[in-house]
């Protein structure tokens, strides 16, 4: 398991490494842990990580700004934000945060977060479809939304757009119910990528929008809140 720590406080980076070492020993894991003193160093790194522990409040470039730059570069590594201010959880939705931890970090909370991270990777679901005679395997977590187009539909992912020659209803049956919601007859959205909504539209992590029908607004709100509670406790 490869972990990055991005925090401008050397003492905290050292302390967090001790907590991660405790986790590695308790779970009998080999963990490689790199640390970065600012967001620019992390953005410039060529290494890939299973998870990034990101300090929310850093000088020069904040953790949130760093995360946005990573997402712009198609870096979809899971991010766990570190903060002394619990209310920032709402700001972190825009960069698909996996979780956030309040400083000072304790073993129990850290262990719980890393256990959940490992489980999510083990439970990753895939959509297997044929596009122009080529079979594609798409992680369902990478799907932002699906839009109906006559008898076909478009699958919008974090890095591509696919025309799938089946109906939206056919595709809906293949996607996990706890993550996807039919907010309109023409839109199926992935709650993971929803950063905000109004009474008639949804905004996604890539700044695109989808329509919410009036008849489905109440159910959408409940589903959205349930998803947030489940994934950002």
Short mmCIF file of C-alpha atoms in Angstrom, two decimals:
data_model
loop_
_atom_site.label_atom_id
_atom_site.label_comp_id
_atom_site.label_asym_id
_atom_site.label_seq_id
_atom_site.Cartn_x
_atom_site.Cartn_y
_atom_site.Cartn_z
CA UNK A 1 0.00 0.00 0.00
CA UNK A 2 1.41 3.41 -1.00
CA UNK A 3 0.43 6.48 1.00
CA UNK A 4 1.26 10.18 0.59
CA UNK A 5 1.10 12.75 3.38
CA UNK A 6 0.84 16.39 2.33
CA UNK A 7 1.11 18.77 5.29
CA UNK A 8 3.26 21.86 5.90
CA UNK A 9 3.99 20.90 9.52
CA UNK A 10 6.97 18.55 9.80
CA UNK A 11 6.06 17.54 13.35
CA UNK A 12 2.57 16.50 12.27
CA UNK A 13 3.88 14.52 9.27
CA UNK A 14 6.19 12.63 11.60
CA UNK A 15 3.35 11.98 14.05
CA UNK A 16 0.98 10.76 11.34
CA UNK A 17 3.64 8.38 10.05
CA UNK A 18 3.76 6.82 13.53
CA UNK A 19 0.00 6.27 13.43
CA UNK A 20 0.27 4.71 9.97
CA UNK A 21 3.11 2.48 11.16
CA UNK A 22 0.87 1.33 14.02
CA UNK A 23 -1.81 0.45 11.46
CA UNK A 24 0.66 -1.43 9.26
CA UNK A 25 1.86 -3.50 12.22
CA UNK A 26 -1.66 -4.22 13.46
CA UNK A 27 -2.88 -5.32 10.01
CA UNK A 28 0.39 -7.01 8.95
CA UNK A 29 0.71 -4.78 5.88
CA UNK A 30 3.64 -3.39 3.95
CA UNK A 31 3.05 0.34 3.65
CA UNK A 32 5.27 2.81 1.81
CA UNK A 33 4.70 6.34 3.08
CA UNK A 34 6.02 9.46 1.31
CA UNK A 35 5.58 12.95 2.71
CA UNK A 36 5.32 16.35 1.05
CA UNK A 37 5.63 19.72 2.78
CA UNK A 38 3.41 21.56 0.29
CA UNK A 39 0.89 20.99 -2.48
CA UNK A 40 3.25 21.98 -5.29
CA UNK A 41 5.61 19.11 -4.43
CA UNK A 42 2.74 16.63 -4.48
CA UNK A 43 1.33 17.93 -7.79
CA UNK A 44 4.80 17.62 -9.37
CA UNK A 45 5.33 14.07 -8.11
CA UNK A 46 5.27 11.29 -10.70
CA UNK A 47 4.44 8.66 -8.08
CA UNK A 48 0.99 7.09 -7.77
CA UNK A 49 -0.64 6.45 -4.40
CA UNK A 50 -3.52 4.44 -2.98
CA UNK A 51 -4.49 7.35 -0.75
CA UNK A 52 -3.34 10.90 0.00
CA UNK A 53 -3.64 12.40 3.48
CA UNK A 54 -4.12 16.10 2.70
CA UNK A 55 -3.91 18.97 5.18
CA UNK A 56 -6.77 21.34 4.44
CA UNK A 57 -5.06 24.54 5.65
CA UNK A 58 -1.58 25.05 4.15
CA UNK A 59 0.31 28.21 3.22
CA UNK A 60 0.86 29.21 -0.42
CA UNK A 61 -1.52 26.58 -1.85
CA UNK A 62 -4.28 25.06 0.27
CA UNK A 63 -5.17 21.40 0.43
CA UNK A 64 -8.39 22.02 -1.46
CA UNK A 65 -6.55 23.89 -4.25
CA UNK A 66 -3.99 21.08 -4.41
CA UNK A 67 -6.73 18.48 -4.71
CA UNK A 68 -8.41 20.43 -7.52
CA UNK A 69 -5.12 20.55 -9.43
CA UNK A 70 -4.70 16.80 -9.01
CA UNK A 71 -8.23 16.20 -10.33
CA UNK A 72 -7.55 18.48 -13.31
CA UNK A 73 -4.58 16.23 -14.11
CA UNK A 74 -6.88 13.18 -14.01
CA UNK A 75 -5.40 12.01 -10.73
CA UNK A 76 -8.24 10.07 -9.10
CA UNK A 77 -6.36 8.89 -6.01
CA UNK A 78 -8.54 8.73 -2.89
CA UNK A 79 -8.02 11.74 -0.62
CA UNK A 80 -8.51 11.91 3.14
CA UNK A 81 -8.51 15.51 4.35
CA UNK A 82 -6.91 16.44 7.66
CA UNK A 83 -8.32 19.46 9.47
CA UNK A 84 -8.82 21.21 12.77
CA UNK A 85 -12.14 22.59 11.48
CA UNK A 86 -14.84 19.92 10.97
CA UNK A 87 -17.14 22.25 8.99
CA UNK A 88 -14.79 22.11 5.96
CA UNK A 89 -16.29 18.74 5.02
CA UNK A 90 -18.75 20.53 2.73
CA UNK A 91 -15.94 22.27 0.81
CA UNK A 92 -14.23 18.96 0.12
CA UNK A 93 -17.21 17.46 -1.76
CA UNK A 94 -16.05 19.26 -4.92
CA UNK A 95 -12.93 17.06 -5.18
CA UNK A 96 -14.54 13.69 -4.39
CA UNK A 97 -13.05 13.36 -0.93
CA UNK A 98 -13.03 9.83 0.42
CA UNK A 99 -13.18 10.97 4.03
CA UNK A 100 -11.87 13.59 6.46
CA UNK A 101 -10.21 13.29 9.86
CA UNK A 102 -10.10 15.92 12.58
CA UNK A 103 -6.74 16.79 14.14
CA UNK A 104 -5.22 15.60 16.38
CA UNK A 105 -5.42 12.17 14.76
CA UNK A 106 -6.01 9.13 16.91
CA UNK A 107 -5.43 5.50 16.00
CA UNK A 108 -9.08 4.49 16.24
CA UNK A 109 -10.31 7.03 13.70
CA UNK A 110 -7.36 6.47 11.39
CA UNK A 111 -7.73 2.69 11.51
CA UNK A 112 -11.43 2.98 10.74
CA UNK A 113 -10.75 5.22 7.73
CA UNK A 114 -8.04 2.97 6.30
CA UNK A 115 -10.14 -0.15 6.87
CA UNK A 116 -13.00 1.46 4.95
CA UNK A 117 -10.62 2.52 2.17
CA UNK A 118 -9.25 -0.99 1.74
CA UNK A 119 -12.75 -2.46 1.77
CA UNK A 120 -13.94 0.00 -0.88
CA UNK A 121 -11.09 -1.04 -3.17
CA UNK A 122 -11.87 -4.72 -2.61
CA UNK A 123 -15.55 -4.06 -3.32
CA UNK A 124 -14.96 -1.95 -6.43
CA UNK A 125 -17.62 -2.73 -9.03
CA UNK A 126 -17.12 -2.63 -12.78
CA UNK A 127 -19.39 -2.04 -15.72
CA UNK A 128 -18.49 -4.27 -18.66
CA UNK A 129 -19.91 -3.05 -21.96
CA UNK A 130 -19.20 -3.41 -25.67
CA UNK A 131 -18.45 -0.21 -27.61
CA UNK A 132 -17.97 -0.61 -31.39
CA UNK A 133 -17.06 -4.29 -30.97
CA UNK A 134 -14.53 -3.43 -28.25
CA UNK A 135 -15.22 -4.63 -24.70
CA UNK A 136 -14.70 -1.88 -22.12
CA UNK A 137 -14.33 -2.40 -18.37
CA UNK A 138 -15.28 0.78 -16.51
CA UNK A 139 -15.07 1.19 -12.71
CA UNK A 140 -18.55 2.31 -11.69
CA UNK A 141 -16.99 4.87 -9.34
CA UNK A 142 -15.54 6.62 -12.41
CA UNK A 143 -18.99 7.18 -13.93
CA UNK A 144 -20.22 10.73 -13.28
CA UNK A 145 -23.62 10.40 -14.90
CA UNK A 146 -25.49 8.66 -17.72
CA UNK A 147 -27.70 10.60 -20.12
CA UNK A 148 -30.41 9.08 -22.30
CA UNK A 149 -30.30 9.75 -26.04
CA UNK A 150 -33.30 8.23 -27.84
CA UNK A 151 -32.86 4.45 -27.58
CA UNK A 152 -29.20 4.79 -26.55
CA UNK A 153 -27.36 6.60 -23.79
CA UNK A 154 -24.12 8.46 -23.12
CA UNK A 155 -21.91 7.36 -20.25
CA UNK A 156 -19.89 10.29 -18.89
CA UNK A 157 -16.82 9.20 -16.92
CA UNK A 158 -14.04 11.20 -15.29
CA UNK A 159 -11.91 10.93 -18.42
CA UNK A 160 -14.15 9.94 -21.36
CA UNK A 161 -17.63 9.82 -22.89
CA UNK A 162 -19.11 6.61 -24.35
CA UNK A 163 -22.15 6.03 -26.54
CA UNK A 164 -23.78 2.86 -25.25
CA UNK A 165 -26.29 1.29 -27.63
CA UNK A 166 -28.81 0.27 -25.02
CA UNK A 167 -31.42 2.22 -23.10
CA UNK A 168 -30.85 4.09 -19.86
CA UNK A 169 -33.18 1.67 -18.10
CA UNK A 170 -31.10 -1.29 -19.31
CA UNK A 171 -27.92 0.31 -18.00
CA UNK A 172 -29.51 1.32 -14.69
CA UNK A 173 -30.02 -2.36 -13.84
CA UNK A 174 -26.26 -2.93 -14.09
CA UNK A 175 -25.20 -0.16 -11.69
CA UNK A 176 -25.16 -0.24 -7.85
CA UNK A 177 -28.39 1.15 -6.37
CA UNK A 178 -26.66 2.67 -3.33
CA UNK A 179 -24.57 5.01 -5.51
CA UNK A 180 -26.73 5.83 -8.53
CA UNK A 181 -30.01 7.72 -8.63
CA UNK A 182 -32.44 8.37 -11.48
CA UNK A 183 -33.08 12.09 -10.89
CA UNK A 184 -34.85 12.58 -14.23
CA UNK A 185 -36.15 10.33 -17.00
CA UNK A 186 -33.03 11.25 -19.03
CA UNK A 187 -30.41 11.29 -16.24
CA UNK A 188 -28.89 8.69 -13.96
CA UNK A 189 -26.37 10.28 -11.60
CA UNK A 190 -23.56 8.95 -9.43
CA UNK A 191 -23.88 10.44 -5.94
CA UNK A 192 -20.11 10.23 -5.52
CA UNK A 193 -19.68 12.99 -8.10
CA UNK A 194 -22.53 15.28 -6.97
CA UNK A 195 -21.13 18.40 -5.29
CA UNK A 196 -24.35 20.43 -4.98
CA UNK A 197 -27.93 20.70 -6.13
CA UNK A 198 -30.80 23.17 -6.40
CA UNK A 199 -34.50 22.43 -6.69
CA UNK A 200 -34.10 21.70 -10.41
CA UNK A 201 -30.48 20.78 -11.16
CA UNK A 202 -27.43 18.83 -10.02
CA UNK A 203 -23.83 20.04 -10.29
CA UNK A 204 -21.07 17.46 -10.69
CA UNK A 205 -17.38 17.40 -9.80
CA UNK A 206 -16.51 18.27 -13.43
CA UNK A 207 -18.83 21.34 -13.26
CA UNK A 208 -21.38 19.81 -15.64
CA UNK A 209 -25.04 19.80 -14.65
CA UNK A 210 -28.07 17.52 -14.91
CA UNK A 211 -31.78 18.16 -14.51
CA UNK A 212 -33.82 17.04 -11.47
CA UNK A 213 -37.51 16.47 -12.09
CA UNK A 214 -39.94 17.92 -9.54
CA UNK A 215 -41.48 14.52 -8.89
CA UNK A 216 -38.09 13.04 -7.93
CA UNK A 217 -36.65 15.96 -5.97
CA UNK A 218 -37.73 14.77 -2.52
CA UNK A 219 -36.39 11.25 -3.09
CA UNK A 220 -33.17 12.69 -4.51
CA UNK A 221 -32.60 14.88 -1.44
CA UNK A 222 -33.03 11.91 0.87
CA UNK A 223 -30.72 9.74 -1.23
CA UNK A 224 -28.09 12.49 -1.34
CA UNK A 225 -28.14 13.01 2.44
CA UNK A 226 -28.01 9.24 3.05
CA UNK A 227 -24.99 8.95 0.75
CA UNK A 228 -23.18 11.79 2.53
CA UNK A 229 -23.85 10.26 5.95
CA UNK A 230 -22.59 6.88 4.78
CA UNK A 231 -19.39 8.09 3.15
CA UNK A 232 -18.40 11.14 5.20
CA UNK A 233 -19.02 10.15 8.80
#
